[in-house]
XYZ file of C-alpha atoms in Angstrom:
391
model
C 41.289 -5.390 5.687
C 41.697 -5.385 9.664
C 41.600 -8.732 11.161
C 37.684 -8.569 12.433
C 36.815 -8.203 8.558
C 39.116 -11.010 7.858
C 37.556 -13.287 10.204
C 34.244 -12.797 8.297
C 35.295 -12.518 4.908
C 38.031 -14.576 3.891
C 36.837 -16.945 0.883
C 36.299 -20.402 0.715
C 38.491 -22.946 -1.370
C 35.478 -23.821 -3.665
C 32.758 -21.884 -4.462
C 29.606 -23.669 -2.388
C 27.443 -25.400 -4.764
C 24.342 -23.344 -3.129
C 25.930 -20.220 -2.405
C 25.787 -20.896 1.295
C 27.291 -17.792 3.235
C 28.156 -20.072 6.073
C 30.029 -23.477 4.662
C 27.837 -26.217 5.577
C 29.231 -29.115 7.785
C 30.616 -31.754 5.633
C 29.530 -34.524 7.973
C 30.819 -37.546 6.075
C 34.022 -39.369 6.296
C 35.284 -40.252 2.704
C 35.383 -38.334 -0.444
C 34.967 -39.706 -3.940
C 37.883 -39.337 -6.882
C 37.146 -38.923 -10.567
C 40.213 -41.557 -11.417
C 42.712 -43.408 -9.868
C 45.821 -41.106 -10.341
C 43.735 -38.235 -8.564
C 43.114 -40.528 -5.950
C 46.963 -41.061 -5.688
C 47.944 -37.620 -5.920
C 45.264 -36.711 -3.215
C 46.831 -39.426 -0.594
C 50.760 -38.319 -1.611
C 49.676 -34.741 -1.017
C 50.318 -33.750 -4.534
C 47.178 -32.165 -4.362
C 45.291 -30.330 -2.174
C 41.908 -31.754 -1.790
C 39.946 -34.086 0.857
C 40.889 -37.622 1.158
C 39.916 -38.876 4.307
C 38.472 -36.895 7.555
C 40.795 -37.900 10.114
C 43.277 -35.895 7.718
C 40.978 -33.320 6.036
C 37.552 -32.086 5.726
C 36.434 -28.814 4.118
C 34.351 -27.341 7.017
C 37.482 -27.936 9.070
C 39.904 -26.590 6.379
C 37.680 -23.331 6.022
C 38.544 -22.534 9.385
C 41.931 -23.189 9.323
C 41.916 -20.867 6.453
C 40.775 -18.166 8.268
C 42.623 -18.516 11.133
C 45.565 -18.450 8.729
C 44.317 -15.040 6.681
C 44.131 -13.307 10.386
C 47.572 -14.205 11.754
C 49.796 -14.527 8.312
C 50.927 -17.875 9.520
C 52.511 -19.807 6.736
C 50.300 -23.170 8.184
C 47.590 -23.724 10.400
C 46.076 -27.082 11.645
C 42.895 -27.535 13.866
C 42.460 -30.060 16.593
C 40.061 -31.918 18.834
C 41.598 -29.844 22.172
C 43.939 -27.349 23.059
C 45.884 -30.163 24.659
C 45.751 -31.988 21.764
C 47.332 -28.822 19.891
C 50.267 -28.543 22.628
C 50.863 -32.309 22.544
C 51.361 -32.634 18.997
C 53.267 -29.289 18.646
C 55.789 -30.561 21.126
C 55.998 -33.825 19.837
C 56.626 -32.416 16.305
C 59.708 -30.408 17.923
C 61.143 -33.244 20.111
C 62.669 -36.539 19.916
C 64.679 -39.050 22.141
C 67.521 -37.198 24.236
C 66.543 -33.837 23.761
C 65.403 -31.189 26.261
C 62.302 -28.644 26.484
C 63.182 -25.616 28.394
C 60.074 -24.196 29.713
C 59.022 -23.222 33.289
C 56.976 -24.318 36.617
C 54.509 -21.454 35.774
C 52.345 -23.626 33.050
C 48.870 -24.806 33.293
C 48.342 -28.173 35.496
C 48.264 -30.478 32.321
C 50.840 -28.740 30.253
C 53.577 -29.099 33.228
C 52.349 -32.853 33.765
C 52.717 -33.340 29.600
C 56.332 -31.974 29.825
C 57.570 -33.302 32.984
C 55.855 -36.916 32.993
C 54.234 -37.936 29.527
C 57.261 -36.721 27.376
C 60.128 -38.046 29.717
C 59.060 -41.437 29.642
C 60.040 -40.834 25.761
C 63.390 -39.408 26.327
C 62.455 -35.903 26.625
C 63.678 -34.034 29.601
C 62.243 -30.593 30.817
C 64.169 -27.847 31.832
C 62.200 -25.651 34.357
C 63.561 -22.751 34.571
C 62.604 -18.899 35.193
C 61.693 -17.876 32.268
C 61.891 -14.030 32.816
C 65.211 -14.273 33.843
C 67.349 -14.290 30.777
C 70.485 -15.174 31.746
C 68.744 -18.206 33.055
C 67.464 -19.244 29.887
C 70.783 -18.501 28.298
C 72.423 -21.089 30.398
C 69.418 -23.501 29.986
C 69.124 -23.501 26.022
C 71.740 -25.670 24.709
C 72.456 -28.189 21.602
C 70.216 -30.884 22.904
C 67.394 -28.487 23.381
C 64.715 -28.913 20.848
C 62.176 -26.220 21.791
C 61.547 -23.204 24.759
C 57.789 -23.496 25.622
C 56.269 -20.970 27.509
C 52.469 -19.117 28.267
C 52.466 -15.816 27.317
C 50.429 -15.000 30.031
C 50.738 -17.576 32.807
C 47.548 -19.575 34.322
C 47.027 -18.863 36.794
C 50.318 -16.720 38.031
C 49.690 -14.078 35.531
C 53.561 -14.253 34.783
C 54.790 -12.307 31.545
C 57.883 -13.109 29.871
C 60.089 -11.197 27.521
C 59.169 -12.911 24.033
C 61.617 -10.981 21.762
C 64.439 -11.469 24.097
C 63.850 -15.426 24.674
C 63.217 -15.657 21.004
C 66.597 -13.970 20.321
C 68.666 -16.121 22.619
C 66.696 -19.396 21.162
C 67.109 -18.598 17.583
C 70.678 -17.929 17.944
C 71.074 -21.271 18.894
C 68.756 -22.976 16.312
C 65.990 -23.529 18.790
C 62.079 -22.673 17.776
C 59.950 -20.673 20.230
C 56.740 -22.542 20.847
C 54.333 -20.140 22.544
C 50.694 -20.907 24.216
C 48.540 -17.850 23.090
C 45.294 -18.604 24.374
C 45.039 -15.873 27.159
C 45.380 -12.862 24.440
C 43.494 -14.037 21.194
C 45.583 -13.406 17.389
C 42.688 -10.751 16.619
C 44.369 -8.593 19.577
C 48.690 -9.283 18.981
C 51.113 -10.775 16.388
C 53.156 -12.701 18.041
C 55.494 -13.881 15.165
C 56.475 -9.568 15.385
C 58.072 -10.761 18.520
C 59.919 -14.087 17.263
C 57.439 -16.557 18.164
C 57.640 -19.569 15.641
C 54.707 -21.828 16.883
C 51.556 -20.481 18.426
C 49.383 -23.054 20.261
C 45.892 -21.750 21.149
C 42.879 -23.823 23.144
C 40.023 -22.528 20.607
C 37.802 -23.698 23.286
C 38.274 -20.906 25.278
C 37.646 -17.134 23.714
C 37.288 -18.377 19.991
C 34.164 -21.170 20.415
C 32.304 -18.256 21.418
C 30.746 -19.350 24.637
C 31.897 -22.724 25.831
C 30.247 -24.194 23.189
C 33.081 -26.663 21.866
C 36.668 -28.494 22.468
C 39.524 -27.254 20.196
C 42.591 -26.350 19.497
C 45.023 -24.990 16.918
C 48.914 -24.944 15.821
C 49.555 -21.575 14.195
C 52.928 -22.484 12.355
C 54.701 -19.279 11.264
C 57.121 -21.356 8.662
C 60.205 -20.620 10.503
C 61.051 -24.163 11.230
C 59.843 -26.246 8.109
C 60.193 -29.708 10.291
C 57.711 -29.037 12.880
C 54.802 -28.549 10.130
C 55.915 -31.514 8.251
C 55.720 -33.933 11.436
C 52.700 -32.406 12.012
C 50.885 -32.585 8.975
C 52.569 -35.831 7.470
C 52.976 -38.083 10.493
C 51.486 -36.764 13.768
C 48.241 -35.655 12.296
C 47.753 -39.254 10.183
C 49.355 -41.320 13.001
C 47.464 -39.919 16.082
C 44.051 -39.050 14.685
C 43.640 -35.874 16.880
C 41.858 -33.812 13.986
C 39.309 -31.190 14.642
C 35.801 -32.639 13.471
C 33.483 -30.779 11.208
C 30.839 -29.933 13.626
C 33.156 -28.363 16.135
C 34.952 -26.436 12.750
C 31.418 -25.183 11.859
C 30.673 -23.873 15.726
C 34.233 -21.978 15.503
C 34.066 -20.861 12.589
C 31.138 -18.671 13.378
C 32.688 -18.047 17.056
C 35.572 -16.604 14.987
C 33.250 -14.068 13.363
C 32.658 -12.549 16.313
C 35.708 -13.083 18.365
C 36.661 -9.381 18.275
C 33.872 -7.980 19.586
C 33.078 -10.373 22.626
C 36.858 -10.395 23.568
C 36.721 -6.556 23.551
C 34.145 -6.595 26.178
C 35.233 -9.504 28.122
C 38.682 -7.673 28.299
C 37.220 -3.949 29.119
C 35.058 -5.965 31.616
C 38.115 -7.519 33.374
C 39.873 -4.115 33.830
C 36.827 -2.290 35.535
C 36.343 -5.117 37.728
C 40.022 -5.581 38.719
C 40.278 -2.264 39.751
C 36.978 -2.025 41.634
C 37.860 -5.308 43.350
C 40.910 -3.594 45.121
C 38.262 -1.764 46.788
C 36.415 -4.705 48.203
C 36.792 -5.324 52.345
C 38.068 -9.068 52.779
C 39.883 -9.060 49.146
C 43.607 -9.250 50.250
C 44.684 -8.374 46.586
C 43.797 -8.990 43.076
C 46.302 -9.560 40.380
C 45.934 -8.584 36.658
C 48.701 -7.558 34.318
C 46.222 -4.722 32.689
C 46.272 -2.846 36.182
C 49.416 0.175 35.575
C 51.385 -1.197 38.772
C 51.367 -4.497 37.907
C 54.937 -5.571 37.477
C 54.551 -7.186 34.342
C 52.025 -4.245 32.927
C 54.457 -2.494 30.781
C 56.075 -5.582 29.309
C 52.379 -6.969 28.253
C 51.202 -3.598 26.665
C 54.323 -3.754 24.452
C 53.588 -7.236 23.237
C 49.657 -7.677 23.380
C 48.620 -4.015 23.132
C 46.050 -1.989 24.951
C 44.245 -5.174 26.447
C 44.968 -7.575 28.885
C 42.722 -10.644 28.511
C 39.810 -11.519 30.702
C 41.468 -13.758 33.403
C 42.442 -12.176 36.641
C 42.916 -13.805 40.444
C 41.906 -12.641 43.541
C 43.687 -13.712 47.009
C 41.564 -14.250 50.293
C 42.587 -14.665 53.891
C 42.614 -18.728 53.555
C 41.979 -21.699 51.680
C 38.653 -21.829 53.786
C 37.692 -18.179 52.726
C 38.133 -18.999 49.229
C 35.889 -22.091 49.398
C 33.162 -19.888 51.387
C 33.392 -17.277 48.803
C 32.877 -20.038 45.952
C 29.932 -21.459 47.822
C 28.341 -17.862 48.293
C 28.483 -16.782 44.783
C 24.783 -16.518 42.864
C 25.609 -15.020 39.451
C 29.004 -16.108 38.841
C 29.431 -20.226 37.803
C 31.476 -22.633 39.959
C 33.067 -24.157 36.817
C 37.006 -24.316 34.959
C 37.074 -23.238 31.250
C 38.228 -19.546 30.409
C 36.514 -16.860 28.225
C 32.945 -18.450 28.557
C 30.540 -15.845 27.632
C 29.871 -16.690 31.226
C 32.083 -15.461 34.355
C 33.219 -18.231 36.041
C 35.669 -18.647 39.502
C 37.638 -21.985 40.607
C 40.274 -22.258 43.055
C 42.906 -23.409 41.140
C 44.996 -25.423 44.038
C 42.508 -27.694 44.824
C 40.690 -28.495 41.237
C 43.289 -28.173 38.050
C 45.974 -28.293 40.141
C 44.748 -30.823 42.794
C 46.499 -33.734 42.493
C 49.918 -31.765 42.913
C 52.104 -31.993 46.013
C 51.705 -29.351 48.573
C 55.450 -28.980 47.684
C 54.962 -28.558 44.130
C 52.067 -26.212 44.204
C 54.747 -23.809 46.078
C 57.426 -24.186 43.593
C 54.639 -23.309 41.273
C 53.762 -20.082 43.034
C 50.030 -21.687 43.061
C 48.583 -20.373 46.333
C 45.687 -21.835 48.365
C 44.506 -18.530 48.901
C 43.923 -17.775 45.087
C 40.570 -18.093 43.522
C 40.859 -17.608 39.515
C 38.112 -15.564 37.540
C 37.227 -15.526 33.993
C 35.328 -12.771 33.027
C 32.422 -13.089 30.498
C 30.051 -10.328 28.950
C 27.657 -9.621 31.783
C 27.303 -6.133 33.309
C 30.629 -6.041 35.179
C 28.501 -3.954 38.074
C 26.072 -7.044 38.622
C 29.532 -8.994 38.976
C 30.653 -6.979 41.175
C 27.670 -7.226 43.417
C 27.785 -10.686 43.482
C 31.589 -10.931 44.681
C 30.823 -8.204 47.228
C 28.039 -10.267 48.670
C 30.211 -13.787 48.446
C 33.239 -12.058 50.125
C 31.024 -10.321 53.388
C 31.568 -11.873 56.787
């Protein structure tokens, strides 16, 4: 079956007592056992049944199993935010004295996690240009615990060669962990390009309109120790498991993910082309444009669509603020891939606490506005942008 069919028709572990088509929310903490031996077997992972909702819950398990069926992953674990998924994956891969090979072109909190938080625990970040394979070759050594990257960086929209990076990493016994939030797993299969672990902010496309926070670790089983640490150490000790209420909402979102994504991606491409003709917009960055330097590689890795995030550059920071203030339809808000189109000035918001010199190193410009394209008619979005950019 196609992925969009699997998203809707993955069977439950156990039939619902009342035959509910949508698995109910198991809004409880504890689960009763028939006898002491069964209880022991559950808590010691000898059988797969719910024991305590901090580690497992039927509603969350159903969500995880649907993602597993769509992706062909060996293991899927759901967390209470995208950052929780990222931090748990990197903690599972790393240990004191190791290094993470990554890039300055990361989402602000992800960069702070690898550069500051993990450093306090003895894990160093090697910030390199991941589009330069010779640099990657030199950076990965016997103390590297993983290569970590975003498949399309936010907001620089850089694309690295996943297969080439994976070849280098695997030759040296190192896993590749990729944040695939920008292109949903219904659209591409990153394991075919050597990605070992995907981390996803399910808050974005999956939640279906910004309804709930969530994250996923999608593990293809090539480095088993990572799943062992996630499931039997970090999930238990850190307590970042997804709640059943969120899992229910995001399961519903998963069922409509493909149709929503196709509309959002087509809106983004249409708008990117149209914005090039708007006076006052200096440049448009979107990997779906055929003359974008990453277009060919993105098409090879992700297929015919290029996501629903694009950026525009105006003449100055002041022009950007004025533009955002004049928007009437597009919302002034963070988040990505809501049903509504959103606009934000990254340099003064999600990267606002970074010093100017570091922003320059990360290629986060004061002239850039990030747009997350929603489900509205693209003509209406264009009209709003045109009136906001007018002198």
